């Protein structure tokens, strides 16, 4: 039977490797990549030195050490989800303002477009077809 | 652009919109139709009937479309905006009644109110929201409103952008900013197209009730904090 540190280390390296791969392939934007790289580093460290958990749990008076990473992990997931929704709300605001601004800009330019020969008022090009995003 | 502009948010309202615009033509006011990503001929009908059209490429809902109209009217230098629905419920003849308190300087926002038009169930919901927010208006959802320049500037700001409906959330912002809101009794007819587009199913109604309750609770005691925030004010466009 292999030592349990091997199993945890393999899992840790797999997770960290996957994150690094995604970051290197530009699938993740900078600020998000920092969070995930830090997470992958923590996963690798804990998987290499699982005894560290026992040490910290003992100092904090936790009777069952394996619950410590579960508890901390759950808390971090909650924080991450909260920040994701905050970011989504910010993006939604920007999207709405941008959509409004685009409509205003098009209306402002319409007299110019109509002045062009062979133009049709309000004609949409295929890429300008409306979409429903709500 | 003239001083007073009519803004009509419209989504797939081609069948009713023509009649509404022809009614408005009788009082000769400039009209902006905000096409909320319609899939029918709404924009075409609006242009055919002499309205200026703002076309949203993404559906923003009735309030998002109305806010677009407010922002545009501000940029063009309008002093007053009237908003009304595209489904023919609002009688343009009442516009003068809405404008009177603005011209007399007794209100910043005037709501064309007709609380008797809605069902007993919806009146119950209104009472619940009135109790929750301490709003005093009789008609919480009427889209038939008149805004002066100050109200337009406040409601065109970023902090009013994430609202999904033009009712309680908008009214709370008006109160937080100290806008004087008055109501004028108007007759509101039946929709030319039948059912409400906003509340088309019980699921949507339930979601609306929950979301609006959360919005009300989130704004309890928020009057001062809202007043402290700076406003991003739309500047009139410099014409070349």
CSV table of C-alpha atoms in Angstrom, one decimal, chain B residues 94-107 110 146 184:
chain,number,residue,atom,x,y,z
B,94,UNK,CA,-54.3,63.3,-20.2
B,95,UNK,CA,-50.8,64.5,-20.9
B,96,UNK,CA,-51.8,68.1,-20.2
B,97,UNK,CA,-53.1,67.0,-16.8
B,98,UNK,CA,-49.7,65.4,-16.0
B,99,UNK,CA,-47.8,68.5,-17.2
B,100,UNK,CA,-49.7,71.0,-15.1
B,101,UNK,CA,-48.1,70.3,-11.7
B,102,UNK,CA,-44.6,70.4,-13.3
B,103,UNK,CA,-45.3,73.7,-15.0
B,104,UNK,CA,-46.7,75.1,-11.7
B,105,UNK,CA,-43.5,74.0,-10.0
B,106,UNK,CA,-45.4,71.9,-7.4
B,107,UNK,CA,-43.9,68.5,-8.4
B,110,UNK,CA,-46.3,63.4,-11.8
B,146,UNK,CA,-44.1,63.1,-16.3
B,184,UNK,CA,-53.1,62.9,-11.0
